PDB file of C-alpha atoms in Angstrom:
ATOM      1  CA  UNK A 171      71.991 240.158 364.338  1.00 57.00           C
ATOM      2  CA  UNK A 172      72.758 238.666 360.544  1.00 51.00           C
ATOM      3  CA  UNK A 173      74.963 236.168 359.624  1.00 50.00           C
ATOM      4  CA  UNK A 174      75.219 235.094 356.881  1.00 55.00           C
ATOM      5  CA  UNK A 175      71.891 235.772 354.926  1.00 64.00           C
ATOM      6  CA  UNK A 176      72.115 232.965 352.719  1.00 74.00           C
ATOM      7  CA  UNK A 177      69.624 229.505 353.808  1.00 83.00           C
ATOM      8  CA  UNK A 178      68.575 231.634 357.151  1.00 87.00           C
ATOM      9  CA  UNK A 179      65.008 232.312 357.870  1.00 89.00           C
ATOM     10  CA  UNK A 180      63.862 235.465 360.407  1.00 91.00           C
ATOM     11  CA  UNK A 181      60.401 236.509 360.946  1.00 93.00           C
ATOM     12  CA  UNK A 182      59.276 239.702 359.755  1.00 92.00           C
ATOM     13  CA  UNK A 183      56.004 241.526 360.604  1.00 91.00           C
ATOM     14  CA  UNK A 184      53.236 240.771 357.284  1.00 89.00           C
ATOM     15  CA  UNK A 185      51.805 244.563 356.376  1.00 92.00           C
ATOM     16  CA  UNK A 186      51.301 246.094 353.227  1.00 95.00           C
ATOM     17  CA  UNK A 187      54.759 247.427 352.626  1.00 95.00           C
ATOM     18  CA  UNK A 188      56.921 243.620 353.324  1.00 93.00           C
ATOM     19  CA  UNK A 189      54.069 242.163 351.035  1.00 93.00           C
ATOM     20  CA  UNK A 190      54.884 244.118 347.963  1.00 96.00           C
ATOM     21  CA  UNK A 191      58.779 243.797 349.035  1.00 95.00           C
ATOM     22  CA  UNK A 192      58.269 239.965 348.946  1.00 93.00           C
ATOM     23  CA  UNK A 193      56.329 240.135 345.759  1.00 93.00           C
ATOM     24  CA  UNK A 194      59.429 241.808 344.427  1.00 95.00           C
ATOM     25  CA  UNK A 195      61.934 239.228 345.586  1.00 92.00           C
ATOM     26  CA  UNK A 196      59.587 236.106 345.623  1.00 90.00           C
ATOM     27  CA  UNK A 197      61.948 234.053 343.046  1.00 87.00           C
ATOM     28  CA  UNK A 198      64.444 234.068 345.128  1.00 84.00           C
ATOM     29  CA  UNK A 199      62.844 233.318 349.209  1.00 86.00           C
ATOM     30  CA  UNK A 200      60.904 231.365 350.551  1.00 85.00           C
ATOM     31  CA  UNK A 201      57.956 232.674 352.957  1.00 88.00           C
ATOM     32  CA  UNK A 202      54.762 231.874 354.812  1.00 90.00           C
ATOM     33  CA  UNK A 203      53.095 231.187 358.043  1.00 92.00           C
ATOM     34  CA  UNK A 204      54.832 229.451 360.407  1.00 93.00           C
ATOM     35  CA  UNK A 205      52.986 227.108 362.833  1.00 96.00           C
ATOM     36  CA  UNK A 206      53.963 227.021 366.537  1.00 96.00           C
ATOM     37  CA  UNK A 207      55.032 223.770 366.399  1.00 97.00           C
ATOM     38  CA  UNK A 208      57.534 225.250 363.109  1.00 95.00           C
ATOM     39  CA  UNK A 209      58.929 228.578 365.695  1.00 96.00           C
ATOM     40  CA  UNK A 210      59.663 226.542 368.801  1.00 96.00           C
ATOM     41  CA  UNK A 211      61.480 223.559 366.995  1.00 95.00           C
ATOM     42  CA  UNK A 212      63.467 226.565 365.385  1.00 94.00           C
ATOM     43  CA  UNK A 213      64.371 228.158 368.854  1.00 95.00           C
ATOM     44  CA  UNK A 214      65.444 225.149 370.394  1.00 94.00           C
ATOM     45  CA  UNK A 215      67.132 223.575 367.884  1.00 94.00           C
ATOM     46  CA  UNK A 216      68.621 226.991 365.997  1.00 94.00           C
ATOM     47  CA  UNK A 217      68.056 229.686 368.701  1.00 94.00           C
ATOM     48  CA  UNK A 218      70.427 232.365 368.959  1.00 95.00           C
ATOM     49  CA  UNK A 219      70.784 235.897 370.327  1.00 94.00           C
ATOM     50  CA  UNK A 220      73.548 238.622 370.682  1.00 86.00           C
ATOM     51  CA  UNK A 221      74.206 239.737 374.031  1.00 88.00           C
ATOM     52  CA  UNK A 222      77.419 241.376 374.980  1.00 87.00           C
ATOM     53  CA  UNK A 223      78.700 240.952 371.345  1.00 85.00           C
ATOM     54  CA  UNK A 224      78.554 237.352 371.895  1.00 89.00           C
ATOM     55  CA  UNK A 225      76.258 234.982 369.933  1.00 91.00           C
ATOM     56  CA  UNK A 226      74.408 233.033 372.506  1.00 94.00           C
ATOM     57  CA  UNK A 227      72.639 229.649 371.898  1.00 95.00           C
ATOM     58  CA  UNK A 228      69.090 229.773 373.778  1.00 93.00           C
ATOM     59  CA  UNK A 229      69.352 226.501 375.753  1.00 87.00           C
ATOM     60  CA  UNK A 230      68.024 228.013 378.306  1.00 88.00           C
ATOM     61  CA  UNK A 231      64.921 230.437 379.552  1.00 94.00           C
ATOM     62  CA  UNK A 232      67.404 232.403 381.521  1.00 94.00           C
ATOM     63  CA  UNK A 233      68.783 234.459 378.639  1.00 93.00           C
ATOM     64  CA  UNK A 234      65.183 235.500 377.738  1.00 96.00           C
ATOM     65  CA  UNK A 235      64.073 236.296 381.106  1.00 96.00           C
ATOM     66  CA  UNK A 236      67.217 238.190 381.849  1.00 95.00           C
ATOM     67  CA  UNK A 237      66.965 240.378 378.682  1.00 95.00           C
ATOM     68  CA  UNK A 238      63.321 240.251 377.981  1.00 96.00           C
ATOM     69  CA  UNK A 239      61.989 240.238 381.362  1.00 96.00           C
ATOM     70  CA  UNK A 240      61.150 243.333 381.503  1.00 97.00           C
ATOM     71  CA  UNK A 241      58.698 243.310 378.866  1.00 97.00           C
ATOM     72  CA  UNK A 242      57.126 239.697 380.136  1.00 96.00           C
ATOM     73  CA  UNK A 243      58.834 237.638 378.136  1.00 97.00           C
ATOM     74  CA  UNK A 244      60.431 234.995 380.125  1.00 96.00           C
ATOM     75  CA  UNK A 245      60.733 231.887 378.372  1.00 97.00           C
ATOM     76  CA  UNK A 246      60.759 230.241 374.839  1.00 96.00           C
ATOM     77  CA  UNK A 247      57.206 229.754 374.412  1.00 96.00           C
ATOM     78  CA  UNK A 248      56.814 233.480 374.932  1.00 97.00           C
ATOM     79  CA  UNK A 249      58.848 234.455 372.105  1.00 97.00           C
ATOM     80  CA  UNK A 250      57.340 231.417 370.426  1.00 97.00           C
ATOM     81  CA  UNK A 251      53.615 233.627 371.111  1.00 97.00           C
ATOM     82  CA  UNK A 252      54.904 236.860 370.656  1.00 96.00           C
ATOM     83  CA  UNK A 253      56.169 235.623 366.941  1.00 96.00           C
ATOM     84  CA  UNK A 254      52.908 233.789 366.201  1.00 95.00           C
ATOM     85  CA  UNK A 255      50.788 236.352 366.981  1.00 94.00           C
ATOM     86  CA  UNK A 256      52.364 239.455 366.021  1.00 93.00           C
ATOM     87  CA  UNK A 257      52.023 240.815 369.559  1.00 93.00           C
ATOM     88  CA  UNK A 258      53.172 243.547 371.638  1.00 96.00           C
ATOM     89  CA  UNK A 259      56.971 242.770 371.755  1.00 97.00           C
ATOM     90  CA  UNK A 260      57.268 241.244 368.224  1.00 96.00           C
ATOM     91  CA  UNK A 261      59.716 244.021 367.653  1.00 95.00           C
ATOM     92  CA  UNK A 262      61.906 243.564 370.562  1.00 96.00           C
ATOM     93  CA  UNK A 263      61.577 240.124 370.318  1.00 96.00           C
ATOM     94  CA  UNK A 264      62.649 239.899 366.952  1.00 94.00           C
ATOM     95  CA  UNK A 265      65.408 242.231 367.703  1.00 93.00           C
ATOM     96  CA  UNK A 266      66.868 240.021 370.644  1.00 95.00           C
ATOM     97  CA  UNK A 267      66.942 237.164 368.055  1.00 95.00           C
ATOM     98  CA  UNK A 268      69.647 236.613 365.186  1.00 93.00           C
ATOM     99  CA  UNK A 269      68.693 235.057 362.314  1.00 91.00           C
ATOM    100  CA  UNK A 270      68.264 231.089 362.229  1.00 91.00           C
ATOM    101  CA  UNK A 271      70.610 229.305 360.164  1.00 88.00           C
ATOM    102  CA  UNK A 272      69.481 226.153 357.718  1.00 85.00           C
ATOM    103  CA  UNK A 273      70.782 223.388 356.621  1.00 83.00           C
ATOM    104  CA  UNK A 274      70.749 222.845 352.419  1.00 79.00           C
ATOM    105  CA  UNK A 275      68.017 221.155 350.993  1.00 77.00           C
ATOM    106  CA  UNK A 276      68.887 217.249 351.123  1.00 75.00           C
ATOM    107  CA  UNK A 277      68.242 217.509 347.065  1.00 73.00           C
ATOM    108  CA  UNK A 278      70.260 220.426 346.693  1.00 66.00           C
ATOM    109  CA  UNK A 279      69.000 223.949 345.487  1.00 62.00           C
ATOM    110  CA  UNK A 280      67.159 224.601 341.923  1.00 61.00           C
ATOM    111  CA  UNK A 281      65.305 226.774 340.437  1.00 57.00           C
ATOM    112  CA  UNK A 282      61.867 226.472 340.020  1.00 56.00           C
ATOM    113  CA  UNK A 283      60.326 227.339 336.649  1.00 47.00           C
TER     114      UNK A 283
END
């Protein structure tokens, strides 16, 4: 699920190929490791997923454990460790989330020579 791509953040898996695509684009994102402190205030305070063609806040675990169940994923802090550590379900994970949406910078954007 992507809204609008501009000021969101996603996770994406670090291997050789997305590290020469980010070298390509690196003037223009942002990236690096996020701590789990960093992915859980993002869930709860940005969380969303598309289920039924509706965008769903997660406010809840019962989204995750109804969709993700399956795979053992039944609550924030699962998706929290699956994203952290790259694990098992980081793909399906991923998949179940939509992109997180910021806020602009309080100073505004700029480029940075």
């Amino acid at each position: 699920c992507i809204r609008d791509r501009f000021l969101t953040a996603s996770f994406v898996k670090l291997d050789k190929k997305t590290t020469l695509a980010l070298k390509r684009v690196e003037n223009y994102v942002t990236y690096g490791y996020p701590t789990r402190k960093t992915i859980m205030e993002l869930l709860l305070k940005r969380g969303h997923c598309k289920v039924d063609g509706e965008l769903k806040p997660l406010n809840t675990n019962e989204l995750v454990e109804r969709y993700l169940g399956g795979l053992g994923v039944i609550c924030l802090e699962d998706i929290a460790h699956e994203l952290l550590t790259d694990g098992p379900n980081f793909d399906a994970v991923n998949k179940f989330l939509c992109s997180f949406r910021l806020n602009k910078p309080k100073k505004g954007l700029s480029l940075i020579h």
